[in-house]
């Protein structure tokens, strides 16, 4: 802008005219500080945090690949629990193994993977056990319960008599 002072003056004139017309009155957020400007002072990565929040991107997406793989290894059992077919469980474990092998073969960062590929058959076996446990729990929950026999005496009188005498 320093090379073109007439442009800077023209921009200032246009802003002043718009203010005089009231074009900037009653804008949404008027009178409140800008979040981005405030965040930029405190955090240099404010823009990526704002993007992740706006687009609902989980924070794990910004991790290096080895850390993502570690996280996926930790949560594998919880992710496959909801799957309904053994082939889907097997495919999930094999896809994770392929990514682990690729990271071991050609590392994308200086962080080591620190784990070998998972045993696919073990993942499937655990999934089957978890599925059986879920089925047995749902069968127990579906069974009608026996009503509990109420062993309460009908109390007569006021509460203070009961409190002091136990009757």
Short mmCIF file of N, CA and C in Angstrom, two decimals:
data_model
loop_
_atom_site.label_atom_id
_atom_site.label_comp_id
_atom_site.label_asym_id
_atom_site.label_seq_id
_atom_site.Cartn_x
_atom_site.Cartn_y
_atom_site.Cartn_z
N UNK A 1 0.81 -1.19 0.00
CA UNK A 1 0.00 0.00 0.00
C UNK A 1 0.86 1.26 0.00
N UNK A 2 2.09 1.15 0.51
CA UNK A 2 2.92 2.35 0.59
C UNK A 2 3.31 2.83 -0.80
N UNK A 3 3.32 1.95 -1.80
CA UNK A 3 3.67 2.36 -3.16
C UNK A 3 2.52 3.05 -3.86
N UNK A 4 1.30 2.90 -3.34
CA UNK A 4 0.12 3.49 -3.98
C UNK A 4 -0.72 4.23 -2.94
N UNK A 5 -0.28 5.43 -2.56
CA UNK A 5 -1.02 6.16 -1.53
C UNK A 5 -2.42 6.57 -1.99
N UNK A 6 -2.60 6.76 -3.30
CA UNK A 6 -3.93 7.17 -3.77
C UNK A 6 -4.94 6.03 -3.59
N UNK A 7 -4.48 4.79 -3.69
CA UNK A 7 -5.38 3.64 -3.47
C UNK A 7 -5.78 3.56 -1.99
N UNK A 8 -4.82 3.80 -1.11
CA UNK A 8 -5.10 3.76 0.32
C UNK A 8 -6.11 4.86 0.68
N UNK A 9 -5.92 6.05 0.11
CA UNK A 9 -6.85 7.14 0.37
C UNK A 9 -8.23 6.81 -0.16
N UNK A 10 -8.29 6.22 -1.34
CA UNK A 10 -9.59 5.87 -1.94
C UNK A 10 -10.30 4.82 -1.08
N UNK A 11 -9.57 3.84 -0.57
CA UNK A 11 -10.17 2.82 0.30
C UNK A 11 -10.71 3.46 1.57
N UNK A 12 -9.94 4.38 2.15
CA UNK A 12 -10.40 5.07 3.36
C UNK A 12 -11.65 5.90 3.08
N UNK A 13 -11.69 6.54 1.89
CA UNK A 13 -12.86 7.34 1.52
C UNK A 13 -14.09 6.45 1.38
N UNK A 14 -13.94 5.29 0.74
CA UNK A 14 -15.07 4.37 0.56
C UNK A 14 -15.58 3.86 1.91
N UNK A 15 -14.66 3.57 2.81
CA UNK A 15 -15.06 3.11 4.14
C UNK A 15 -15.81 4.21 4.88
N UNK A 16 -15.30 5.43 4.80
CA UNK A 16 -15.95 6.57 5.47
C UNK A 16 -17.34 6.81 4.90
N UNK A 17 -17.51 6.71 3.57
CA UNK A 17 -18.83 6.88 2.95
C UNK A 17 -19.80 5.79 3.41
N UNK A 18 -19.31 4.55 3.48
CA UNK A 18 -20.17 3.44 3.92
C UNK A 18 -20.57 3.61 5.38
N UNK A 19 -19.66 4.10 6.20
CA UNK A 19 -20.00 4.36 7.60
C UNK A 19 -21.04 5.47 7.70
N UNK A 20 -20.90 6.49 6.88
CA UNK A 20 -21.85 7.60 6.90
C UNK A 20 -23.24 7.13 6.48
N UNK A 21 -23.30 6.22 5.51
CA UNK A 21 -24.59 5.67 5.07
C UNK A 21 -25.17 4.69 6.09
N UNK A 22 -24.34 4.18 7.00
CA UNK A 22 -24.81 3.22 8.00
C UNK A 22 -24.72 1.77 7.53
N UNK A 23 -23.89 1.53 6.53
CA UNK A 23 -23.75 0.16 6.01
C UNK A 23 -23.13 -0.79 7.04
N UNK A 24 -22.39 -0.27 7.98
CA UNK A 24 -21.73 -1.12 8.97
C UNK A 24 -22.51 -1.22 10.28
N UNK A 25 -23.67 -0.56 10.33
CA UNK A 25 -24.48 -0.61 11.55
C UNK A 25 -25.23 -1.94 11.62
N UNK A 26 -25.42 -2.43 12.83
CA UNK A 26 -26.20 -3.64 13.11
C UNK A 26 -25.69 -4.88 12.37
N UNK A 27 -24.41 -4.99 12.21
CA UNK A 27 -23.84 -6.21 11.65
C UNK A 27 -23.82 -7.30 12.72
N UNK A 28 -23.95 -8.56 12.33
CA UNK A 28 -23.88 -9.61 13.36
C UNK A 28 -22.52 -9.59 14.05
N UNK A 29 -22.54 -9.66 15.36
CA UNK A 29 -21.30 -9.65 16.12
C UNK A 29 -20.78 -8.26 16.39
N UNK A 30 -21.57 -7.24 16.10
CA UNK A 30 -21.12 -5.86 16.32
C UNK A 30 -20.87 -5.63 17.80
N UNK A 31 -19.75 -5.01 18.11
CA UNK A 31 -19.41 -4.70 19.48
C UNK A 31 -18.68 -5.80 20.22
N UNK A 32 -18.56 -6.95 19.61
CA UNK A 32 -17.85 -8.06 20.25
C UNK A 32 -16.49 -8.23 19.56
N UNK A 33 -15.50 -8.67 20.31
CA UNK A 33 -14.18 -8.86 19.70
C UNK A 33 -14.19 -10.04 18.73
N UNK A 34 -13.36 -9.95 17.74
CA UNK A 34 -13.24 -11.04 16.78
C UNK A 34 -12.51 -12.20 17.43
N UNK A 35 -13.07 -13.41 17.33
CA UNK A 35 -12.46 -14.58 17.95
C UNK A 35 -11.10 -14.88 17.32
N UNK A 36 -11.02 -14.79 16.01
CA UNK A 36 -9.77 -15.13 15.33
C UNK A 36 -8.65 -14.17 15.73
N UNK A 37 -8.97 -12.89 15.83
CA UNK A 37 -7.94 -11.92 16.19
C UNK A 37 -7.46 -12.15 17.62
N UNK A 38 -8.39 -12.45 18.51
CA UNK A 38 -8.04 -12.70 19.90
C UNK A 38 -7.22 -13.99 20.01
N UNK A 39 -7.64 -15.02 19.28
CA UNK A 39 -6.94 -16.30 19.33
C UNK A 39 -5.55 -16.20 18.70
N UNK A 40 -5.41 -15.37 17.67
CA UNK A 40 -4.13 -15.25 16.99
C UNK A 40 -3.07 -14.67 17.92
N UNK A 41 -3.49 -13.85 18.85
CA UNK A 41 -2.54 -13.27 19.79
C UNK A 41 -2.01 -14.35 20.73
N UNK A 42 -2.90 -15.27 21.14
CA UNK A 42 -2.52 -16.28 22.12
C UNK A 42 -1.93 -17.54 21.50
N UNK A 43 -2.39 -17.92 20.31
CA UNK A 43 -2.01 -19.21 19.75
C UNK A 43 -1.75 -19.07 18.26
N UNK A 44 -0.59 -19.51 17.82
CA UNK A 44 -0.27 -19.38 16.41
C UNK A 44 -1.00 -20.42 15.54
N UNK A 45 -1.58 -21.43 16.16
CA UNK A 45 -2.31 -22.46 15.41
C UNK A 45 -3.81 -22.28 15.53
N UNK A 46 -4.27 -21.07 15.80
CA UNK A 46 -5.69 -20.82 15.97
C UNK A 46 -6.48 -21.20 14.74
N UNK A 47 -5.93 -20.99 13.56
CA UNK A 47 -6.66 -21.23 12.32
C UNK A 47 -6.93 -22.72 12.11
N UNK A 48 -5.98 -23.58 12.47
CA UNK A 48 -6.20 -25.02 12.28
C UNK A 48 -7.20 -25.53 13.31
N UNK A 49 -7.15 -24.97 14.52
CA UNK A 49 -8.13 -25.36 15.54
C UNK A 49 -9.53 -24.92 15.13
N UNK A 50 -9.63 -23.73 14.58
CA UNK A 50 -10.93 -23.23 14.12
C UNK A 50 -11.45 -24.08 12.96
N UNK A 51 -10.57 -24.46 12.05
CA UNK A 51 -10.97 -25.33 10.94
C UNK A 51 -11.46 -26.67 11.44
N UNK A 52 -10.73 -27.28 12.37
CA UNK A 52 -11.12 -28.59 12.91
C UNK A 52 -12.47 -28.50 13.62
N UNK A 53 -12.69 -27.43 14.35
CA UNK A 53 -13.96 -27.26 15.05
C UNK A 53 -15.10 -27.06 14.06
N UNK A 54 -14.88 -26.23 13.06
CA UNK A 54 -15.93 -25.92 12.09
C UNK A 54 -16.30 -27.14 11.25
N UNK A 55 -15.30 -27.93 10.85
CA UNK A 55 -15.53 -29.08 9.97
C UNK A 55 -15.71 -30.39 10.72
N UNK A 56 -15.72 -30.34 12.05
CA UNK A 56 -15.85 -31.55 12.89
C UNK A 56 -14.78 -32.59 12.57
N UNK A 57 -13.57 -32.13 12.43
CA UNK A 57 -12.43 -33.02 12.18
C UNK A 57 -11.84 -33.40 13.53
N UNK A 58 -11.73 -34.70 13.83
CA UNK A 58 -11.14 -35.08 15.12
C UNK A 58 -9.67 -34.68 15.18
N UNK A 59 -9.21 -34.38 16.36
CA UNK A 59 -7.83 -33.95 16.55
C UNK A 59 -6.81 -34.99 16.14
N UNK A 60 -7.20 -36.26 16.17
CA UNK A 60 -6.26 -37.33 15.81
C UNK A 60 -5.88 -37.28 14.33
N UNK A 61 -6.65 -36.59 13.51
CA UNK A 61 -6.33 -36.48 12.09
C UNK A 61 -5.07 -35.65 11.84
N UNK A 62 -4.69 -34.84 12.81
CA UNK A 62 -3.51 -34.00 12.65
C UNK A 62 -2.25 -34.64 13.21
N UNK A 63 -2.38 -35.83 13.75
CA UNK A 63 -1.22 -36.53 14.31
C UNK A 63 -0.36 -37.13 13.20
N UNK A 64 0.92 -37.36 13.47
CA UNK A 64 1.75 -38.09 12.52
C UNK A 64 1.23 -39.52 12.38
N UNK A 65 1.50 -40.13 11.25
CA UNK A 65 0.96 -41.46 10.95
C UNK A 65 1.28 -42.51 12.03
N UNK A 66 2.49 -42.58 12.57
CA UNK A 66 2.73 -43.58 13.61
C UNK A 66 1.85 -43.40 14.85
N UNK A 67 1.59 -42.16 15.22
CA UNK A 67 0.72 -41.93 16.38
C UNK A 67 -0.73 -42.27 16.06
N UNK A 68 -1.16 -42.01 14.82
CA UNK A 68 -2.50 -42.42 14.40
C UNK A 68 -2.64 -43.93 14.48
N UNK A 69 -1.60 -44.63 14.02
CA UNK A 69 -1.64 -46.09 14.04
C UNK A 69 -1.69 -46.61 15.47
N UNK A 70 -0.93 -46.01 16.36
CA UNK A 70 -0.99 -46.42 17.78
C UNK A 70 -2.39 -46.23 18.34
N UNK A 71 -2.99 -45.10 18.01
CA UNK A 71 -4.34 -44.81 18.49
C UNK A 71 -5.33 -45.83 17.92
N UNK A 72 -5.21 -46.15 16.66
CA UNK A 72 -6.10 -47.12 16.04
C UNK A 72 -5.89 -48.51 16.62
N UNK A 73 -4.65 -48.84 16.96
CA UNK A 73 -4.39 -50.13 17.61
C UNK A 73 -5.08 -50.21 18.97
N UNK A 74 -5.04 -49.10 19.70
CA UNK A 74 -5.67 -49.07 21.02
C UNK A 74 -7.18 -49.19 20.93
N UNK A 75 -7.77 -48.62 19.90
CA UNK A 75 -9.23 -48.59 19.80
C UNK A 75 -9.80 -49.66 18.87
N UNK A 76 -8.96 -50.54 18.36
CA UNK A 76 -9.43 -51.54 17.40
C UNK A 76 -10.54 -52.40 17.98
N UNK A 77 -10.35 -52.89 19.18
CA UNK A 77 -11.35 -53.78 19.79
C UNK A 77 -12.70 -53.06 19.96
N UNK A 78 -12.67 -51.80 20.34
CA UNK A 78 -13.91 -51.05 20.53
C UNK A 78 -14.58 -50.72 19.19
N UNK A 79 -13.79 -50.56 18.14
CA UNK A 79 -14.37 -50.27 16.83
C UNK A 79 -15.03 -51.49 16.22
N UNK A 80 -14.42 -52.67 16.39
CA UNK A 80 -14.97 -53.86 15.74
C UNK A 80 -16.15 -54.44 16.51
N UNK A 81 -16.34 -54.05 17.76
CA UNK A 81 -17.46 -54.59 18.55
C UNK A 81 -18.79 -54.34 17.85
N UNK A 82 -18.94 -53.21 17.21
CA UNK A 82 -20.20 -52.84 16.59
C UNK A 82 -20.41 -53.47 15.21
N UNK A 83 -19.39 -54.13 14.69
CA UNK A 83 -19.52 -54.74 13.36
C UNK A 83 -20.35 -56.01 13.46
N UNK A 84 -21.10 -56.29 12.39
CA UNK A 84 -22.02 -57.42 12.43
C UNK A 84 -21.50 -58.66 11.71
N UNK A 85 -20.47 -58.50 10.88
CA UNK A 85 -19.97 -59.66 10.12
C UNK A 85 -18.50 -59.90 10.41
N UNK A 86 -18.14 -61.16 10.44
CA UNK A 86 -16.75 -61.54 10.68
C UNK A 86 -15.86 -61.03 9.56
N UNK A 87 -16.37 -61.04 8.34
CA UNK A 87 -15.57 -60.57 7.20
C UNK A 87 -15.23 -59.09 7.35
N UNK A 88 -16.14 -58.30 7.91
CA UNK A 88 -15.87 -56.88 8.12
C UNK A 88 -14.80 -56.68 9.19
N UNK A 89 -14.84 -57.50 10.23
CA UNK A 89 -13.83 -57.43 11.30
C UNK A 89 -12.47 -57.79 10.73
N UNK A 90 -12.44 -58.87 9.97
CA UNK A 90 -11.19 -59.33 9.36
C UNK A 90 -10.64 -58.26 8.41
N UNK A 91 -11.51 -57.64 7.61
CA UNK A 91 -11.07 -56.60 6.67
C UNK A 91 -10.51 -55.39 7.41
N UNK A 92 -11.14 -55.01 8.52
CA UNK A 92 -10.65 -53.87 9.32
C UNK A 92 -9.25 -54.16 9.86
N UNK A 93 -9.06 -55.35 10.41
CA UNK A 93 -7.75 -55.72 10.98
C UNK A 93 -6.69 -55.81 9.88
N UNK A 94 -7.06 -56.36 8.73
CA UNK A 94 -6.10 -56.47 7.63
C UNK A 94 -5.73 -55.11 7.06
N UNK A 95 -6.69 -54.20 6.98
CA UNK A 95 -6.39 -52.85 6.49
C UNK A 95 -5.44 -52.13 7.45
N UNK A 96 -5.67 -52.31 8.74
CA UNK A 96 -4.77 -51.71 9.73
C UNK A 96 -3.37 -52.31 9.61
N UNK A 97 -3.29 -53.62 9.43
CA UNK A 97 -1.99 -54.28 9.25
C UNK A 97 -1.27 -53.76 8.02
N UNK A 98 -2.00 -53.54 6.94
CA UNK A 98 -1.38 -53.02 5.71
C UNK A 98 -0.79 -51.64 5.96
N UNK A 99 -1.49 -50.80 6.71
CA UNK A 99 -0.97 -49.47 7.01
C UNK A 99 0.24 -49.54 7.94
N UNK A 100 0.22 -50.47 8.89
CA UNK A 100 1.37 -50.64 9.80
C UNK A 100 2.58 -51.09 9.01
N UNK A 101 2.40 -52.08 8.14
CA UNK A 101 3.53 -52.57 7.33
C UNK A 101 4.08 -51.47 6.42
N UNK A 102 3.20 -50.67 5.84
CA UNK A 102 3.65 -49.58 4.98
C UNK A 102 4.46 -48.56 5.78
N UNK A 103 4.04 -48.28 7.00
CA UNK A 103 4.77 -47.33 7.84
C UNK A 103 6.11 -47.90 8.29
N UNK A 104 6.16 -49.19 8.55
CA UNK A 104 7.44 -49.82 8.92
C UNK A 104 8.39 -49.82 7.73
N UNK A 105 7.84 -50.11 6.55
CA UNK A 105 8.65 -50.19 5.33
C UNK A 105 9.20 -48.82 4.94
N UNK A 106 8.34 -47.82 4.91
CA UNK A 106 8.77 -46.46 4.55
C UNK A 106 8.20 -45.48 5.57
N UNK A 107 8.96 -45.18 6.61
CA UNK A 107 8.47 -44.29 7.67
C UNK A 107 8.16 -42.89 7.15
N UNK A 108 7.08 -42.32 7.65
CA UNK A 108 6.70 -40.96 7.25
C UNK A 108 7.16 -39.92 8.26
N UNK A 109 7.66 -40.37 9.41
CA UNK A 109 8.20 -39.44 10.40
C UNK A 109 9.27 -40.15 11.20
N UNK A 110 9.89 -39.41 12.10
CA UNK A 110 10.96 -40.00 12.92
C UNK A 110 10.41 -40.79 14.10
N UNK A 111 9.10 -40.76 14.29
CA UNK A 111 8.47 -41.50 15.40
C UNK A 111 8.30 -42.96 14.96
N UNK A 112 8.81 -43.91 15.73
CA UNK A 112 8.64 -45.31 15.35
C UNK A 112 7.22 -45.79 15.62
N UNK A 113 6.78 -46.80 14.87
CA UNK A 113 5.45 -47.36 15.05
C UNK A 113 5.36 -48.07 16.39
N UNK A 114 6.41 -48.76 16.79
CA UNK A 114 6.53 -49.43 18.09
C UNK A 114 5.56 -50.59 18.26
N UNK A 115 4.99 -51.08 17.20
CA UNK A 115 4.12 -52.25 17.27
C UNK A 115 4.23 -53.02 15.97
N UNK A 116 4.14 -54.32 16.08
CA UNK A 116 4.08 -55.14 14.88
C UNK A 116 2.61 -55.25 14.48
N UNK A 117 2.35 -55.75 13.29
CA UNK A 117 0.95 -55.91 12.87
C UNK A 117 0.17 -56.80 13.84
N UNK A 118 -1.12 -56.58 13.90
CA UNK A 118 -1.97 -57.35 14.82
C UNK A 118 -2.25 -58.73 14.24
N UNK A 119 -2.54 -59.67 15.13
CA UNK A 119 -2.93 -61.02 14.72
C UNK A 119 -4.41 -60.98 14.35
N UNK A 120 -4.71 -61.11 13.08
CA UNK A 120 -6.07 -60.98 12.58
C UNK A 120 -6.98 -62.04 13.21
N UNK A 121 -6.47 -63.27 13.31
CA UNK A 121 -7.28 -64.34 13.90
C UNK A 121 -7.60 -64.06 15.37
N UNK A 122 -6.67 -63.46 16.08
CA UNK A 122 -6.91 -63.10 17.49
C UNK A 122 -7.97 -62.01 17.59
N UNK A 123 -7.93 -61.04 16.69
CA UNK A 123 -8.94 -59.98 16.68
C UNK A 123 -10.32 -60.57 16.42
N UNK A 124 -10.40 -61.50 15.46
CA UNK A 124 -11.68 -62.14 15.14
C UNK A 124 -12.16 -62.97 16.33
N UNK A 125 -11.24 -63.69 16.98
CA UNK A 125 -11.62 -64.52 18.13
C UNK A 125 -12.17 -63.65 19.27
N UNK A 126 -11.51 -62.53 19.55
CA UNK A 126 -12.01 -61.62 20.59
C UNK A 126 -13.36 -61.03 20.21
N UNK A 127 -13.53 -60.71 18.93
CA UNK A 127 -14.81 -60.17 18.46
C UNK A 127 -15.93 -61.19 18.68
N UNK A 128 -15.64 -62.46 18.37
CA UNK A 128 -16.65 -63.50 18.56
C UNK A 128 -17.00 -63.67 20.04
N UNK A 129 -15.99 -63.63 20.91
CA UNK A 129 -16.25 -63.72 22.35
C UNK A 129 -17.09 -62.54 22.84
N UNK A 130 -16.73 -61.34 22.39
CA UNK A 130 -17.49 -60.15 22.78
C UNK A 130 -18.92 -60.23 22.27
N UNK A 131 -19.09 -60.77 21.08
CA UNK A 131 -20.43 -60.90 20.51
C UNK A 131 -21.27 -61.88 21.33
N UNK A 132 -20.66 -62.98 21.76
CA UNK A 132 -21.38 -63.95 22.59
C UNK A 132 -21.78 -63.34 23.92
N UNK A 133 -20.89 -62.56 24.50
CA UNK A 133 -21.21 -61.89 25.77
C UNK A 133 -22.38 -60.93 25.57
N UNK A 134 -22.37 -60.16 24.48
CA UNK A 134 -23.47 -59.24 24.20
C UNK A 134 -24.78 -59.99 24.01
N UNK A 135 -24.73 -61.11 23.31
CA UNK A 135 -25.95 -61.90 23.08
C UNK A 135 -26.49 -62.45 24.39
N UNK A 136 -25.62 -62.96 25.25
CA UNK A 136 -26.10 -63.51 26.52
C UNK A 136 -26.66 -62.41 27.41
N UNK A 137 -26.05 -61.23 27.38
CA UNK A 137 -26.58 -60.11 28.16
C UNK A 137 -27.95 -59.68 27.65
N UNK A 138 -28.10 -59.63 26.33
CA UNK A 138 -29.40 -59.22 25.78
C UNK A 138 -30.45 -60.28 26.06
N UNK A 139 -30.06 -61.57 26.09
CA UNK A 139 -31.01 -62.63 26.42
C UNK A 139 -31.45 -62.51 27.87
N UNK A 140 -30.53 -62.18 28.76
CA UNK A 140 -30.88 -61.99 30.16
C UNK A 140 -31.78 -60.78 30.35
N UNK A 141 -31.50 -59.74 29.61
CA UNK A 141 -32.31 -58.52 29.72
C UNK A 141 -33.72 -58.74 29.17
N UNK A 142 -33.85 -59.62 28.18
CA UNK A 142 -35.16 -59.87 27.57
C UNK A 142 -36.02 -60.78 28.43
N UNK A 143 -35.40 -61.55 29.31
CA UNK A 143 -36.15 -62.47 30.16
C UNK A 143 -36.97 -61.67 31.18
N UNK A 144 -38.25 -62.05 31.38
CA UNK A 144 -39.05 -61.31 32.36
C UNK A 144 -38.53 -61.54 33.77
N UNK A 145 -38.53 -60.49 34.53
CA UNK A 145 -38.00 -60.60 35.89
C UNK A 145 -39.12 -60.98 36.86
N UNK A 146 -38.76 -61.64 37.94
CA UNK A 146 -39.70 -62.02 38.98
C UNK A 146 -39.91 -60.81 39.88
N UNK A 147 -41.17 -60.44 40.10
CA UNK A 147 -41.39 -59.26 40.96
C UNK A 147 -40.90 -59.52 42.37
N UNK A 148 -40.27 -58.54 42.92
CA UNK A 148 -39.73 -58.66 44.28
C UNK A 148 -40.87 -58.59 45.29
N UNK A 149 -40.77 -59.42 46.31
CA UNK A 149 -41.78 -59.43 47.36
C UNK A 149 -41.49 -58.27 48.30
N UNK A 150 -42.49 -57.47 48.49
CA UNK A 150 -42.31 -56.30 49.36
C UNK A 150 -42.44 -56.74 50.81
N UNK A 151 -41.42 -56.48 51.60
CA UNK A 151 -41.44 -56.84 53.01
C UNK A 151 -41.50 -55.56 53.83
N UNK A 152 -42.56 -54.84 53.62
CA UNK A 152 -42.70 -53.59 54.35
C UNK A 152 -43.95 -53.66 55.22
N UNK A 153 -43.81 -53.17 56.42
CA UNK A 153 -44.96 -53.09 57.31
C UNK A 153 -45.67 -51.77 57.06
N UNK A 154 -46.94 -51.81 57.20
CA UNK A 154 -47.70 -50.58 57.09
C UNK A 154 -47.55 -49.85 58.41
N UNK A 155 -47.08 -48.66 58.34
CA UNK A 155 -46.84 -47.89 59.55
C UNK A 155 -48.04 -47.01 59.83
N UNK A 156 -48.35 -46.97 61.05
CA UNK A 156 -49.41 -46.06 61.45
C UNK A 156 -48.81 -45.04 62.41
N UNK A 157 -49.36 -43.91 62.44
CA UNK A 157 -48.86 -42.89 63.34
C UNK A 157 -47.97 -41.91 62.61
N UNK A 158 -47.34 -41.09 63.36
CA UNK A 158 -46.53 -40.04 62.77
C UNK A 158 -45.09 -40.49 62.58
N UNK A 159 -44.37 -39.74 61.84
CA UNK A 159 -42.99 -40.09 61.51
C UNK A 159 -42.09 -40.00 62.73
N UNK A 160 -42.40 -39.08 63.64
CA UNK A 160 -41.52 -38.93 64.79
C UNK A 160 -41.60 -40.14 65.71
N UNK A 161 -42.76 -40.79 65.79
CA UNK A 161 -42.86 -42.01 66.60
C UNK A 161 -41.99 -43.10 65.99
N UNK A 162 -42.06 -43.19 64.68
CA UNK A 162 -41.24 -44.19 63.98
C UNK A 162 -39.75 -43.88 64.18
N UNK A 163 -39.40 -42.61 64.12
CA UNK A 163 -38.00 -42.21 64.22
C UNK A 163 -37.43 -42.53 65.60
N UNK A 164 -38.19 -42.25 66.65
CA UNK A 164 -37.66 -42.45 68.00
C UNK A 164 -37.84 -43.87 68.53
N UNK A 165 -38.89 -44.55 68.12
CA UNK A 165 -39.14 -45.88 68.66
C UNK A 165 -38.85 -46.99 67.67
N UNK A 166 -38.78 -46.68 66.41
CA UNK A 166 -38.55 -47.70 65.39
C UNK A 166 -39.81 -48.45 65.03
N UNK A 167 -41.00 -47.97 65.49
CA UNK A 167 -42.27 -48.64 65.16
C UNK A 167 -43.11 -47.82 64.25
#
